[in-house]
Amino acid sequence: QVQLVESGGGLVQPGGSLRLSCAASGFTFINYAMRWYRQAPGKERELVAAITTDGGTTNYADSVKGRFTMSRDNVKNTVYLQMNSLKVEDTAVYYCKARRRSGLEYWGQGTQVTVSS
């Protein structure tokens, strides 16, 4: 059974940090590029960060560059999103997605991040 399980979300003050995790199971993790998306209330889901299968290349949305860092551990079958200098506008549900070159995709259920004073 394919599973992507996000964790690490929560309530944090502006300027604070959170580290999201996405644990994968039920498929060959190393064959899949990984992405983090987020969706704020009333807004479309947007791509936040992406990482290649070997973790050698990452890309970020302009809105999070310099603040967020995505990484992966192909032994633990887990991807991470380190989020620093959080802003109120980072408040959203964060989702991870696994995507193979063939187009096959899997989504996690999401984890809520709330940035508020």
C-alpha positions as MATLAB code, in Angstrom:
seq = 'QVQLVESGGGLVQPGGSLRLSCAASGFTFINYAMRWYRQAPGKERELVAAITTDGGTTNYADSVKGRFTMSRDNVKNTVYLQMNSLKVEDTAVYYCKARRRSGLEYWGQGTQVTVSS';
ca = [
       0.000    0.000    0.000;
       1.437    3.336   -1.099;
       1.665    5.918    1.650;
       3.082    9.407    2.003;
       2.699   10.672    5.547;
       3.535   14.271    6.357;
       4.328   15.435    9.872;
       5.910   18.338   11.698;
       3.305   21.012   11.105;
       1.951   23.209   13.847;
       1.580   26.729   15.162;
       4.646   28.966   15.149;
       5.262   32.673   15.605;
       6.507   34.850   12.760;
      10.263   34.462   12.425;
      10.172   30.956   13.810;
      11.108   27.629   12.263;
       9.504   24.281   11.539;
      10.770   21.097    9.944;
       8.296   19.070    7.936;
       8.839   15.410    7.179;
       7.213   13.163    4.594;
       7.706    9.449    5.101;
       7.173    7.224    2.068;
       6.296    3.545    1.894;
       4.861    1.050   -0.556;
       6.912    2.119   -3.586;
      10.543    2.439   -4.679;
      11.272    5.822   -3.200;
      14.607    6.413   -4.929;
      12.891    6.291   -8.342;
      10.683    9.263   -7.550;
      11.387   12.966   -7.602;
       9.713   14.664   -4.663;
       7.909   17.958   -4.272;
       6.380   20.024   -1.528;
       3.227   21.990   -2.284;
       1.083   24.209   -0.126;
      -2.480   25.454   -0.250;
      -3.731   28.406    1.717;
      -7.461   28.968    2.334;
      -9.146   30.289   -0.778;
      -6.022   29.905   -2.889;
      -4.774   27.405   -5.421;
      -2.232   24.798   -4.495;
       1.265   26.039   -5.301;
       4.630   24.366   -5.729;
       7.031   25.256   -2.937;
      10.089   23.073   -3.490;
      11.309   20.145   -5.546;
      14.183   17.689   -5.334;
      15.578   15.167   -7.772;
      15.774   11.436   -7.127;
      19.359   11.570   -5.887;
      18.878   14.780   -3.946;
      21.483   16.526   -6.032;
      19.263   19.313   -7.326;
      16.636   21.385   -5.585;
      14.398   24.175   -6.781;
      12.286   26.627   -4.831;
       9.481   29.058   -5.358;
      10.693   32.648   -5.275;
       8.556   33.281   -2.208;
      10.561   30.798   -0.104;
      14.065   31.027   -1.580;
      16.679   31.577    1.089;
      14.264   30.569    3.850;
      13.248   26.970    3.034;
      15.518   23.998    2.399;
      14.358   20.688    0.983;
      16.328   17.489    1.453;
      15.812   13.751    1.227;
      17.152   10.595    2.857;
      16.939    7.681    0.457;
      17.772    5.229    3.247;
      14.933    6.403    5.466;
      12.610    7.005    2.482;
      11.847   10.458    3.794;
      11.912   14.014    2.500;
      12.182   17.091    4.649;
      11.345   20.742    4.385;
      13.236   22.969    6.765;
      11.348   26.247    7.044;
      13.064   29.221    8.652;
      12.093   32.872    9.066;
       8.467   31.929    8.724;
       5.965   34.575    7.712;
       2.222   34.838    8.217;
       1.790   34.280    4.490;
       3.429   30.846    4.811;
       0.292   29.643    6.586;
      -1.138   26.757    4.567;
      -1.620   23.031    4.402;
       1.627   21.523    3.138;
       1.581   18.416    0.960;
       4.320   16.205   -0.364;
       4.135   14.530   -3.745;
       6.139   11.737   -5.306;
       6.422   11.810   -9.069;
       8.002    9.348  -11.447;
       9.167   10.294  -14.963;
       6.340    8.190  -16.390;
       3.914   10.626  -14.786;
       2.801    8.353  -11.963;
       2.165   10.464   -8.871;
       1.320    9.940   -5.225;
       0.153   12.580   -2.749;
       0.244   12.789    1.003;
      -2.691   13.910    3.125;
      -1.122   17.197    4.189;
      -0.003   18.865    7.390;
      -1.189   22.239    8.651;
       1.313   25.052    9.194;
       0.033   28.163   10.927;
       2.225   31.210   11.395;
       0.667   33.662   13.809;
       1.539   35.839   16.757;
];
